[in-house]
Coordinates of C-alpha atoms in Angstrom, one line a residue:
Chain D
M50 CA 0.0 0.0 0.0
P51 CA 1.3 3.5 -0.8
E52 CA 2.3 5.8 2.0
Q53 CA -0.4 8.2 3.1
Q54 CA -0.3 11.5 1.1
L55 CA -0.4 14.6 3.3
S56 CA -1.2 18.1 2.3
P57 CA 1.2 20.9 3.2
Q58 CA -1.9 22.7 4.5
N59 CA -3.7 21.8 7.7
S60 CA -6.7 24.2 7.3
S61 CA -9.8 23.6 5.2
P62 CA -11.0 26.3 2.6
N63 CA -13.8 27.4 4.9
E64 CA -11.4 27.7 7.8
R65 CA -9.0 29.8 5.7
L66 CA -11.8 32.1 4.7
L67 CA -12.9 32.5 8.3
A68 CA -9.3 33.1 9.6
G69 CA -8.6 35.5 6.8
G70 CA -11.7 37.5 7.4
L71 CA -11.0 37.7 11.1
G72 CA -7.4 38.7 10.5
L73 CA -8.4 41.5 8.1
G74 CA -11.0 42.7 10.6
L75 CA -8.4 42.9 13.4
I76 CA -5.9 44.8 11.2
L77 CA -8.6 47.3 10.3
L78 CA -9.6 47.6 13.9
S79 CA -5.9 48.2 14.9
L80 CA -5.9 51.3 12.7
R81 CA -8.3 53.0 15.1
Q82 CA -6.1 52.1 18.2
S83 CA -2.8 53.7 19.0
G84 CA 0.0 52.5 21.3
P85 CA 0.9 48.9 22.3
A86 CA -2.7 47.7 22.3
G87 CA -3.1 48.6 18.6
M88 CA 0.2 46.9 17.8
A89 CA -0.9 43.7 19.5
V90 CA -4.2 43.7 17.7
A91 CA -2.4 44.3 14.4
A92 CA 0.1 41.5 15.1
G93 CA -2.7 39.1 15.9
G94 CA -4.5 40.1 12.7
A95 CA -1.4 39.6 10.7
L96 CA -0.8 36.2 12.2
L97 CA -4.3 35.1 11.3
L98 CA -4.1 36.5 7.8
S99 CA -0.8 35.0 7.0
G100 CA -2.0 31.6 8.4
A101 CA -5.0 31.8 6.1
A102 CA -2.9 32.7 3.1
M103 CA -0.6 29.7 3.7
G104 CA -3.3 27.4 4.8
R105 CA -1.4 26.7 8.1
G106 CA -3.8 27.4 10.9
V107 CA -2.1 28.1 14.2
G108 CA -4.8 26.2 16.2
D109 CA -4.5 23.2 13.9
A110 CA -0.7 23.2 14.2
V111 CA -1.1 23.3 18.0
V112 CA -3.5 20.3 18.1
G113 CA -1.6 18.5 15.4
I114 CA -4.2 18.2 12.6
Q115 CA -3.0 16.8 9.3
R116 CA -4.9 16.7 6.0
T117 CA -4.7 14.9 2.8
P118 CA -4.8 16.8 -0.5
Q119 CA -8.4 15.6 -0.8
D120 CA -9.3 17.6 2.3
E121 CA -9.7 14.7 4.6
I122 CA -8.2 14.4 8.1
A123 CA -5.3 12.0 8.2
V124 CA -4.3 10.0 11.2
E125 CA -1.2 7.8 11.6
K126 CA -0.3 6.1 14.9
A127 CA 2.0 3.2 15.8
M128 CA 2.7 1.2 18.9
T129 CA 4.9 -1.8 19.7
I130 CA 3.1 -4.6 21.4
G131 CA 4.8 -7.7 22.9
V132 CA 3.0 -10.5 21.0
S133 CA 3.5 -12.0 17.6
P134 CA 2.1 -10.4 14.4
Q135 CA -0.1 -13.5 13.9
E136 CA -1.5 -13.3 17.4
L137 CA -2.2 -9.6 17.1
Y138 CA -3.7 -9.9 13.7
T139 CA -6.1 -12.7 14.9
F140 CA -7.2 -10.6 17.8
W141 CA -7.9 -7.6 15.7
R142 CA -9.5 -9.5 12.8
N143 CA -12.2 -10.5 15.2
F144 CA -13.7 -7.0 15.0
E145 CA -16.0 -7.8 17.9
N146 CA -12.9 -7.5 20.1
L147 CA -12.3 -3.9 19.1
P148 CA -14.7 -2.3 21.6
R149 CA -12.6 -4.0 24.3
F150 CA -9.8 -1.5 23.8
M151 CA -11.4 1.2 21.6
N152 CA -13.4 3.1 24.2
H153 CA -15.4 5.3 21.8
L154 CA -16.8 2.2 20.1
E155 CA -20.1 1.0 21.4
S156 CA -20.2 -2.2 19.3
V157 CA -19.0 -3.8 16.1
K158 CA -21.2 -6.5 14.5
V159 CA -19.7 -8.6 11.8
Q160 CA -22.4 -9.5 9.2
E161 CA -22.9 -12.7 7.3
G162 CA -20.0 -13.5 4.9
G163 CA -17.5 -11.8 7.2
Q164 CA -16.6 -9.0 4.8
R165 CA -19.1 -6.4 6.0
S166 CA -19.6 -5.0 9.5
H167 CA -21.8 -2.6 11.4
W168 CA -20.1 -0.1 13.7
V169 CA -21.7 2.0 16.4
A170 CA -19.5 4.7 18.1
K171 CA -20.0 7.3 20.7
A172 CA -19.8 10.8 19.2
P173 CA -19.2 14.2 20.8
L174 CA -21.7 15.5 23.4
G175 CA -23.2 12.1 24.1
S176 CA -24.5 11.4 20.7
E177 CA -24.0 8.2 18.6
V178 CA -22.8 7.6 15.1
A179 CA -23.2 4.4 13.1
W180 CA -21.9 3.2 9.8
D181 CA -21.3 0.1 7.7
A182 CA -17.8 -0.9 6.6
E183 CA -16.4 -3.3 4.2
I184 CA -13.0 -5.1 4.3
T185 CA -11.0 -4.1 1.2
E186 CA -7.8 -6.1 1.9
D187 CA -7.1 -8.9 4.4
V188 CA -3.6 -10.5 4.5
A189 CA -3.3 -12.9 7.5
G190 CA -0.7 -11.8 10.0
K191 CA 0.1 -8.6 8.0
R192 CA -2.7 -6.2 7.1
I193 CA -6.4 -5.4 7.3
A194 CA -7.8 -2.6 5.3
W195 CA -11.4 -1.3 5.3
K196 CA -13.6 1.4 3.8
S197 CA -16.9 2.8 5.0
L198 CA -19.9 2.2 2.7
D199 CA -21.8 5.0 1.0
G200 CA -24.3 6.9 3.2
T201 CA -22.2 7.1 6.4
P202 CA -22.2 10.4 8.2
V203 CA -18.4 10.3 8.7
P204 CA -16.8 8.7 5.6
N205 CA -13.6 6.9 6.6
E206 CA -11.0 4.6 5.2
G207 CA -8.0 3.0 6.7
R208 CA -5.7 0.1 7.3
V209 CA -3.9 -1.5 10.1
E210 CA -0.5 -3.1 9.5
F211 CA 1.3 -5.7 11.7
R212 CA 5.1 -6.0 11.3
E213 CA 7.5 -8.1 13.3
A214 CA 9.5 -5.7 15.6
P215 CA 13.3 -6.1 15.9
L216 CA 15.1 -7.5 18.9
G217 CA 12.1 -9.7 20.1
R218 CA 10.0 -6.7 20.9
G219 CA 6.9 -8.3 19.4
T220 CA 4.9 -6.5 16.7
E221 CA 4.9 -2.9 15.4
V222 CA 1.2 -2.2 14.8
Q223 CA 0.4 0.8 12.7
V224 CA -3.0 2.4 12.1
V225 CA -3.4 4.7 9.1
L226 CA -6.7 6.2 8.4
T227 CA -8.4 9.2 6.8
Y228 CA -11.9 10.5 7.5
R229 CA -14.1 13.4 6.7
P230 CA -15.5 14.9 9.9
P231 CA -18.9 16.6 9.6
G232 CA -17.5 20.1 10.4
G233 CA -14.3 19.8 8.3
T234 CA -10.9 20.5 9.9
L235 CA -12.5 23.0 12.2
G236 CA -14.8 20.3 13.5
A237 CA -11.9 18.0 14.0
A238 CA -10.0 20.7 15.9
V239 CA -12.9 21.3 18.2
A240 CA -13.4 17.5 18.6
R241 CA -9.7 17.1 19.4
M242 CA -9.9 19.7 22.1
L243 CA -12.8 17.8 23.6
G244 CA -10.7 14.7 23.5
E245 CA -13.0 13.0 20.9
E246 CA -10.8 13.3 17.8
P247 CA -9.7 10.0 16.3
G248 CA -6.0 10.9 16.3
V249 CA -6.1 11.2 20.1
Q250 CA -8.5 8.3 20.5
I251 CA -6.4 5.9 18.4
A252 CA -3.2 6.6 20.3
E253 CA -4.9 5.8 23.5
D254 CA -6.7 2.8 21.9
L255 CA -3.4 1.3 20.9
R256 CA -2.0 1.8 24.4
R257 CA -5.1 0.0 25.9
L258 CA -4.6 -2.8 23.3
K259 CA -0.9 -3.1 24.4
R260 CA -1.9 -3.3 28.0
L261 CA -4.7 -5.7 27.4
L262 CA -2.5 -8.1 25.5
E263 CA 0.7 -7.7 27.6
V264 CA -0.7 -7.6 31.1
G265 CA -4.4 -8.5 30.8
H266 CA -5.9 -5.3 32.1
Q267 CA -5.6 -1.5 32.3
P268 CA -3.7 -0.2 35.3
T269 CA -5.9 2.2 37.2
T270 CA -6.1 4.3 40.3
E271 CA -9.9 4.7 40.1
G272 CA -11.4 4.1 43.4
Q273 CA -8.2 4.3 45.5
A274 CA -8.0 6.0 48.9
S275 CA -7.1 9.6 49.1
G276 CA -7.4 12.6 51.3
R277 CA -9.6 14.5 48.9
K278 CA -12.7 15.9 50.5
N279 CA -14.3 18.4 48.1
A280 CA -15.6 18.2 44.6
F281 CA -13.0 20.6 43.3
T282 CA -9.9 18.6 44.3
K283 CA -11.7 15.3 43.2
A284 CA -12.3 16.9 39.8
E285 CA -8.7 18.1 39.6
A286 CA -7.4 14.6 40.3
K287 CA -9.8 13.1 37.7
M288 CA -8.5 15.6 35.1
Y289 CA -5.1 13.9 35.5
D290 CA -6.1 10.3 36.1
N291 CA -7.2 7.7 33.6
R292 CA -8.3 10.3 31.1
R293 CA -10.5 8.4 28.8
T294 CA -12.5 9.6 25.9
S295 CA -15.7 7.9 27.1
Chain W
M122 CA -6.3 4.7 58.4
K123 CA -3.7 7.4 59.0
A124 CA -1.7 8.7 56.0
V125 CA 0.6 11.5 55.1
V126 CA -1.2 13.7 52.6
W127 CA 0.0 16.6 50.4
Q128 CA -2.1 19.7 50.9
G129 CA -0.2 22.2 48.9
I130 CA 3.3 23.6 48.9
N131 CA 5.1 23.0 52.2
R132 CA 2.0 21.3 53.7
M133 CA 2.5 17.6 54.4
V134 CA -0.1 16.6 57.0
V135 CA -1.3 13.4 58.7
E136 CA -4.9 12.7 58.2
Q137 CA -7.5 10.0 58.5
V138 CA -8.3 8.6 55.0
P139 CA -10.3 5.6 53.8
D140 CA -8.4 2.2 53.9
P141 CA -7.1 1.0 50.5
Q142 CA -8.9 -1.7 48.7
I143 CA -8.1 -4.3 46.1
L144 CA -9.1 -2.7 42.8
Q145 CA -7.6 -5.2 40.4
P146 CA -6.9 -8.9 40.6
T147 CA -3.1 -8.4 40.6
D148 CA -3.2 -6.0 43.6
A149 CA -2.1 -6.8 47.1
I150 CA -2.8 -4.7 50.3
V151 CA 0.2 -4.3 52.6
R152 CA 0.0 -3.3 56.2
V153 CA 2.9 -0.8 56.4
T154 CA 5.3 -1.6 59.2
A155 CA 8.1 0.9 58.2
T156 CA 8.3 3.8 55.8
A157 CA 10.8 6.6 55.2
I158 CA 11.0 10.1 53.8
C159 CA 13.1 10.4 50.7
G160 CA 14.9 13.5 49.3
S161 CA 12.6 13.4 46.3
D162 CA 9.6 13.7 48.6
L163 CA 11.0 17.1 49.4
H164 CA 10.6 18.1 45.8
L165 CA 7.0 17.2 46.0
M166 CA 6.6 19.1 49.3
D167 CA 8.3 22.1 47.8
G168 CA 6.0 22.0 44.8
Y169 CA 8.6 21.5 42.1
V170 CA 7.1 18.3 40.7
P171 CA 4.0 19.3 38.8
S172 CA 0.7 17.5 38.9
M173 CA 0.4 17.0 42.6
V174 CA -3.2 17.4 43.8
H175 CA -4.5 18.3 47.2
G176 CA -5.2 15.1 49.1
D177 CA -2.6 12.9 47.4
I178 CA -1.1 10.3 49.8
V179 CA 2.7 10.4 49.5
G180 CA 5.5 8.0 50.2
H181 CA 7.5 5.6 48.0
E182 CA 9.8 3.9 50.5
F183 CA 7.7 1.4 52.4
M184 CA 7.5 -2.2 53.5
G185 CA 5.2 -4.3 55.5
E186 CA 3.1 -7.4 55.7
V187 CA 0.7 -8.7 53.1
V188 CA -2.9 -8.6 54.5
E189 CA -5.0 -9.2 51.4
V190 CA -4.3 -10.4 47.8
G191 CA -6.2 -10.2 44.6
S192 CA -7.4 -13.3 42.8
E193 CA -4.5 -13.4 40.3
V194 CA -1.7 -13.0 42.8
R195 CA 0.3 -16.2 42.8
K196 CA 3.6 -15.6 44.5
F197 CA 2.5 -13.9 47.7
K198 CA 0.0 -14.8 50.4
V199 CA -1.4 -13.1 53.5
G200 CA 1.3 -12.9 56.2
D201 CA 4.3 -12.5 53.8
R202 CA 6.8 -9.9 54.9
V203 CA 7.7 -7.7 51.8
I204 CA 9.4 -4.6 50.6
V205 CA 7.7 -2.5 47.9
P206 CA 10.1 -1.2 45.3
F207 CA 9.2 2.4 44.3
P208 CA 9.0 2.0 40.5
I209 CA 6.1 -0.2 39.5
S210 CA 7.0 -3.0 37.1
C211 CA 4.4 -4.9 35.1
G212 CA 6.9 -7.7 34.6
K213 CA 5.7 -8.4 31.1
C214 CA 6.7 -5.5 28.8
W215 CA 10.1 -5.5 26.9
Y216 CA 11.6 -3.0 29.4
C217 CA 10.7 -5.1 32.5
Q218 CA 12.0 -8.2 30.8
K219 CA 15.3 -6.5 30.1
G220 CA 15.5 -5.5 33.8
L221 CA 14.9 -1.8 33.0
T222 CA 11.9 -1.8 35.4
S223 CA 11.8 2.0 36.1
L224 CA 11.0 2.3 32.4
C225 CA 8.0 0.0 32.4
D226 CA 5.6 0.6 29.5
N227 CA 2.4 -0.5 31.2
S228 CA 2.3 0.6 34.9
N229 CA 1.6 4.4 34.4
P230 CA -2.1 5.0 33.9
N231 CA -1.3 8.6 33.0
A232 CA 1.3 7.8 30.4
Q233 CA 0.0 10.4 28.0
I234 CA 0.8 13.2 30.5
A235 CA 4.3 11.9 30.9
E236 CA 4.7 11.6 27.1
A237 CA 3.6 15.2 26.7
M238 CA 6.2 16.4 29.2
W239 CA 9.1 13.9 28.7
G240 CA 8.6 12.4 25.3
H241 CA 8.0 8.9 26.7
S242 CA 6.5 7.7 29.9
P243 CA 8.5 6.0 32.6
A244 CA 7.0 3.5 35.1
G245 CA 4.3 4.4 37.5
I246 CA 5.7 5.4 41.0
Y247 CA 3.9 5.2 44.3
G248 CA 3.0 8.5 45.9
Y249 CA 4.9 10.5 43.4
S250 CA 2.5 12.9 41.5
H251 CA 0.1 12.2 38.8
I252 CA 2.7 12.3 36.0
T253 CA 3.9 9.0 37.3
G254 CA 0.5 7.5 37.8
G255 CA -1.1 9.2 40.7
Y256 CA -0.8 6.0 42.8
A257 CA -1.5 6.5 46.5
G258 CA 1.8 6.2 48.5
G259 CA 3.0 4.3 51.5
Q260 CA 3.5 6.8 54.2
A261 CA 0.3 5.4 55.6
Q262 CA -0.9 2.5 57.7
F263 CA -1.9 0.4 54.7
A264 CA -1.1 0.7 51.0
R265 CA -2.5 -0.8 47.8
T266 CA 0.3 -2.3 45.8
V267 CA -0.1 -3.3 42.2
F268 CA 1.3 -6.0 39.9
A269 CA 2.2 -7.7 43.2
D270 CA 3.8 -10.8 41.6
A271 CA 6.2 -8.7 39.6
N272 CA 6.9 -6.1 42.2
L273 CA 6.9 -7.3 45.8
Y274 CA 10.0 -8.8 47.2
K275 CA 9.9 -11.2 50.1
V276 CA 12.2 -10.3 53.0
P277 CA 14.5 -13.1 54.0
E278 CA 14.2 -14.5 57.5
G279 CA 16.3 -12.9 60.1
L280 CA 16.5 -9.4 58.6
S281 CA 14.9 -6.5 60.4
D282 CA 12.7 -3.8 58.8
E283 CA 15.4 -1.2 59.1
Q284 CA 17.9 -3.5 57.4
V285 CA 15.8 -3.9 54.3
L286 CA 13.6 -0.8 54.1
F287 CA 16.1 1.1 52.0
L288 CA 16.1 -1.6 49.4
T289 CA 12.9 0.0 48.2
D290 CA 14.8 3.0 46.8
I291 CA 17.9 4.8 48.1
L292 CA 20.2 1.8 48.5
P293 CA 19.7 0.5 44.9
T294 CA 19.7 4.1 43.8
G295 CA 23.2 4.7 45.3
Y296 CA 24.3 1.3 43.9
M297 CA 23.0 2.0 40.4
A298 CA 24.7 5.4 40.4
A299 CA 28.0 3.7 41.2
E300 CA 27.5 1.0 38.7
H301 CA 26.8 3.6 36.1
C302 CA 30.3 4.9 36.7
D303 CA 31.7 1.7 35.2
I304 CA 34.5 1.7 37.8
Q305 CA 37.8 0.2 36.7
G306 CA 40.1 -1.0 39.4
G307 CA 41.3 1.8 41.6
D308 CA 39.3 4.6 40.0
T309 CA 38.6 7.8 41.8
V310 CA 34.9 8.7 42.2
A311 CA 33.5 12.1 43.4
V312 CA 30.0 12.2 44.9
F313 CA 28.2 15.5 45.0
G314 CA 25.8 15.4 48.0
C315 CA 26.3 13.1 51.0
G316 CA 22.7 12.6 51.8
P317 CA 21.3 9.1 52.0
V318 CA 21.7 8.3 48.2
G319 CA 25.2 9.9 48.1
L320 CA 26.3 7.9 51.2
F321 CA 25.1 4.6 49.6
A322 CA 26.8 5.6 46.4
I323 CA 30.0 6.0 48.3
K324 CA 29.6 2.6 49.9
S325 CA 28.7 1.0 46.5
A326 CA 31.6 2.7 44.7
F327 CA 34.0 1.0 47.1
L328 CA 32.1 -2.4 46.7
L329 CA 32.5 -2.0 42.9
G330 CA 36.2 -1.4 43.1
A331 CA 36.9 2.3 43.5
G332 CA 40.3 3.2 44.9
R333 CA 39.2 6.5 46.2
V334 CA 35.9 8.2 46.8
I335 CA 35.5 11.9 47.5
G336 CA 32.2 13.1 49.1
I337 CA 31.1 16.7 48.8
D338 CA 28.6 18.4 51.1
R339 CA 28.5 21.2 53.6
F340 CA 26.8 19.6 56.6
P341 CA 29.3 18.3 59.2
E342 CA 27.3 15.3 60.2
R343 CA 26.9 14.2 56.6
L344 CA 30.6 14.7 55.9
E345 CA 31.4 12.7 59.0
M346 CA 29.2 9.9 57.9
A347 CA 30.9 9.9 54.5
R348 CA 34.2 9.6 56.2
R349 CA 32.9 6.7 58.2
M350 CA 32.0 5.1 54.8
G351 CA 35.6 5.5 53.8
A352 CA 35.4 8.6 51.7
E353 CA 37.7 11.6 51.7
T354 CA 35.6 14.8 51.9
I355 CA 35.3 18.3 50.7
D356 CA 33.1 20.9 52.5
Y357 CA 31.9 23.1 49.6
G358 CA 31.0 25.9 52.1
E359 CA 34.7 26.1 53.0
E360 CA 36.6 25.2 49.8
E361 CA 36.4 25.7 46.1
V362 CA 35.3 22.3 45.0
F363 CA 36.6 22.3 41.4
E364 CA 40.1 23.5 42.4
R365 CA 40.3 21.1 45.4
L366 CA 39.2 18.1 43.2
K367 CA 41.9 18.9 40.7
E368 CA 44.5 19.2 43.4
M369 CA 43.5 15.9 44.9
T370 CA 43.7 14.1 41.6
G371 CA 47.0 15.4 40.2
G372 CA 45.1 17.9 38.0
N373 CA 43.0 15.3 36.2
G374 CA 39.7 15.4 38.0
P375 CA 37.9 12.3 39.2
D376 CA 37.4 9.4 36.8
S377 CA 33.7 9.7 37.4
V378 CA 31.3 12.0 39.2
I379 CA 28.0 11.3 40.8
D380 CA 25.3 14.0 41.1
A381 CA 23.4 12.8 44.1
V382 CA 21.8 16.2 44.6
G383 CA 19.2 16.8 41.9
L384 CA 16.8 19.6 41.2
E385 CA 17.0 21.6 44.4
S386 CA 20.8 22.0 44.4
H387 CA 22.1 24.9 46.5
G388 CA 23.9 27.0 44.0
T389 CA 26.5 29.7 44.8
G390 CA 27.2 33.0 43.2
I391 CA 25.1 34.8 40.6
G392 CA 24.2 31.6 38.7
G393 CA 22.8 30.0 41.8
L394 CA 20.8 33.1 42.6
A395 CA 19.4 33.2 39.1
D396 CA 18.3 29.6 39.3
A397 CA 16.7 30.1 42.6
V398 CA 14.7 33.1 41.4
K399 CA 13.7 31.5 38.2
Q400 CA 12.6 28.2 40.0
T401 CA 10.2 30.1 42.3
T402 CA 8.1 30.8 39.2
R403 CA 7.9 27.1 38.5
V404 CA 7.8 28.0 34.8
L405 CA 11.0 29.9 33.8
E406 CA 13.2 27.0 35.1
S407 CA 11.8 24.0 37.0
D408 CA 15.2 22.6 38.1
R409 CA 18.2 24.1 39.8
P410 CA 21.2 22.3 38.2
H411 CA 24.1 23.7 40.1
A412 CA 25.5 20.3 41.2
F413 CA 25.0 18.9 37.7
R414 CA 26.9 21.8 36.2
S415 CA 29.7 21.3 38.7
A416 CA 29.8 17.5 38.0
I417 CA 30.4 18.1 34.3
M418 CA 33.1 20.7 35.0
A419 CA 34.9 18.6 37.6
C420 CA 34.9 15.2 35.8
R421 CA 38.2 14.2 34.1
K422 CA 38.3 14.1 30.3
G423 CA 36.6 11.0 28.9
G424 CA 35.0 10.3 32.3
T425 CA 31.5 9.5 33.3
V426 CA 28.9 11.7 34.9
S427 CA 26.2 9.6 36.7
V428 CA 23.0 11.2 37.7
P429 CA 20.8 9.6 40.3
G430 CA 19.6 13.0 41.5
V431 CA 16.1 13.6 40.4
Y432 CA 15.3 16.2 37.8
G433 CA 11.8 17.0 36.7
G434 CA 11.7 19.4 33.8
L435 CA 13.9 22.1 32.3
A436 CA 17.2 23.5 33.5
D437 CA 19.3 26.4 32.2
K438 CA 23.0 27.0 31.4
I439 CA 24.2 23.4 31.2
P440 CA 27.9 23.5 30.2
L441 CA 27.3 21.5 27.0
G442 CA 30.5 22.7 25.5
A443 CA 32.5 21.2 28.4
F444 CA 30.5 18.0 28.2
M445 CA 31.2 17.6 24.5
N446 CA 34.7 18.8 24.3
K447 CA 35.8 16.7 27.3
G448 CA 34.3 13.6 25.7
L449 CA 32.1 12.8 28.7
T450 CA 29.5 10.1 29.1
M451 CA 26.4 10.6 31.1
K452 CA 24.2 7.9 32.6
T453 CA 21.0 8.6 34.3
G454 CA 17.7 7.2 35.3
Q455 CA 15.2 6.4 38.0
T456 CA 16.5 3.2 39.6
H457 CA 15.7 -0.2 38.2
V458 CA 15.2 -1.3 41.8
H459 CA 14.1 -4.9 41.0
R460 CA 17.3 -5.9 39.3
Y461 CA 19.5 -5.1 42.3
L462 CA 17.4 -6.7 45.1
D463 CA 19.1 -10.1 45.2
I464 CA 22.6 -8.6 44.9
L465 CA 22.0 -6.0 47.6
T466 CA 20.2 -8.4 50.0
D467 CA 23.2 -10.7 49.8
H468 CA 25.5 -7.8 50.7
I469 CA 23.3 -6.9 53.7
V470 CA 23.2 -10.6 54.8
R471 CA 27.0 -10.8 54.5
G472 CA 27.4 -7.5 56.4
D473 CA 29.1 -5.7 53.6
I474 CA 26.6 -2.9 53.9
D475 CA 24.7 -1.9 57.0
P476 CA 21.9 0.3 55.7
T477 CA 20.7 1.2 59.3
M478 CA 23.8 3.3 59.9
I479 CA 22.3 6.3 58.0
I480 CA 19.2 6.4 60.2
T481 CA 19.3 9.4 62.6
H482 CA 15.6 9.7 63.4
R483 CA 12.9 7.2 64.3
L484 CA 9.5 8.8 64.6
G485 CA 5.8 7.9 64.6
L486 CA 3.7 8.6 61.5
D487 CA 2.0 11.4 63.4
D488 CA 5.3 13.2 63.6
A489 CA 5.7 13.2 59.8
P490 CA 5.2 17.0 59.4
H491 CA 8.1 17.5 61.9
A492 CA 10.1 14.8 60.2
Y493 CA 9.7 16.5 56.9
K494 CA 10.8 19.8 58.4
I495 CA 14.0 18.5 60.1
F496 CA 14.9 16.4 57.1
K497 CA 14.5 19.4 54.7
H498 CA 16.4 21.8 56.8
K499 CA 18.9 19.3 58.1
H500 CA 18.0 20.3 61.7
E501 CA 18.9 18.1 64.6
G502 CA 21.6 16.5 62.5
C503 CA 18.9 14.7 60.5
I504 CA 20.1 12.5 57.7
K505 CA 17.4 9.9 57.4
C506 CA 14.0 9.5 59.1
V507 CA 12.1 6.2 59.4
L508 CA 8.5 6.4 60.4
D509 CA 6.5 3.8 62.2
P510 CA 2.8 4.0 61.1
W511 CA 1.6 2.1 64.2
A512 CA 3.5 4.0 66.9
D513 CA 1.3 5.2 69.7
P514 CA 1.6 9.0 69.5
K515 CA 1.3 9.3 73.2
D516 CA 4.2 7.1 74.3
H517 CA 6.8 7.5 71.7
A518 CA 9.7 9.9 72.1
P519 CA 12.0 10.8 69.3
V520 CA 15.1 8.6 69.4
R521 CA 18.5 9.4 68.1

């Protein structure tokens, strides 16, 4: 399979229009202000405008959004897991195992014939999104590729590769996928900030898979004793601990 | 139960908290019979390790008796006397299997935070902030320990708590620091900082074949103890360390230098002042690297700088030019405690090392706030405090 093509730009056309308009507005506004405040507003406007011109949004750069030339969001994550490629492939190929480590997945049902499956995932703000997918390539112990069928709200396509890792480290598993979020790149950036974006989810999913297969469970501190008494400190600790996307 | 709880900068207090419970099948609950305060606990107390939360139970040097085991614990049973190494090893990942247990891939539930800060995540650590997992610590009457089969270590018959307690951290830490020096017969090793880790590094350097060890500190009781371990000493309050080290080694400098000080090093001069000021912001500079800078400058050409001292984030003005042009090697790391336990237990049994000699204070857990204070400020000649979680606060008196 060819390497994933990436666009040098990380902003969608709509996003560039929005940022450009805002930048221009700030520059015009700065003309009516003198002193350091005016300079700051002008600088902010110039930053937005140049970002729009180059298609490199500052926000997208910060949250790490990448796009394909076809204006889809591209995600690529890899993890080394201490089991053989065949073992890892077999576990993954049974799609109904996926919700065991992909926290945002509600369920995956493999349909008759084994090539098609129905996926239900949790979406931002407590909603759900469902789609049907089809296997497009299946090489035992090496690769599984899939593509969502027409009519899905979030068209997506991807593959997972299993390669033997050097030095007896097990398997290098790599997930490569592209998707078209409903709100374009801007939607993806917002989703990422809410911790719901696939790039963030997949990195954590792979870590959960590693822990599931290497030690059999996810380490946790949930429910341990502490000297926290009020809701504020409990929330603060929760912010650090076991941050999950579900 | 009673536990020492972090309540903000400079506020370590003893509180009643809920008893720990088995949360996962590989957990074991330990009734803590002895625990200690480590120098790195001071970094938590002083607020230089980020991601501490009000109410965190601290403590990562502790031991005791197993009182409950999860359904998947095979090697330990109720009644076993164990020590609990501070880094948590899953026993299954590639790092754990290579003996690099402080780099365990699987034991830190908050690995993504550590990755954001350090690039990769080390192992989870008990009672040591949420970057390293947010696990409740062992300065308490009971503690939940995880991955029990891979982590707990059974105490051999006939050894007292005090003889084995420091196997949880500072003894292997001093030993690994000396091992990192790759000592060739008769080498000279300089150790910056004669606190507990520095003292064990001195002892270990001799065990590993050093001809001379030079301990550097400014507190008379620590320098005295370093001399009792066989070291020559330099009081950095009295003498210019760099010049003195050169003089003592025929102009060469020591073959290897151990920085057993870490991120709250007491610097001197304008550089030390700048570090101290910047560190108070906790943003401009998180670590004061004075000892580390000195170690690089002092080490002989082609030598090794070993860093067991804890650093957390970013430090300024590291003499990288000296480091490169002198062809130095640096070795660092949280201690892979598990790999040293058999070796060091043997040394204790044979009497090569007497870990109890560094203990200056034995207090009840209720006295933890006082213990932190005297340990931090080196009052009352304090070098190392051991706390008894079950001492009756009424009838104990501090013992020297």
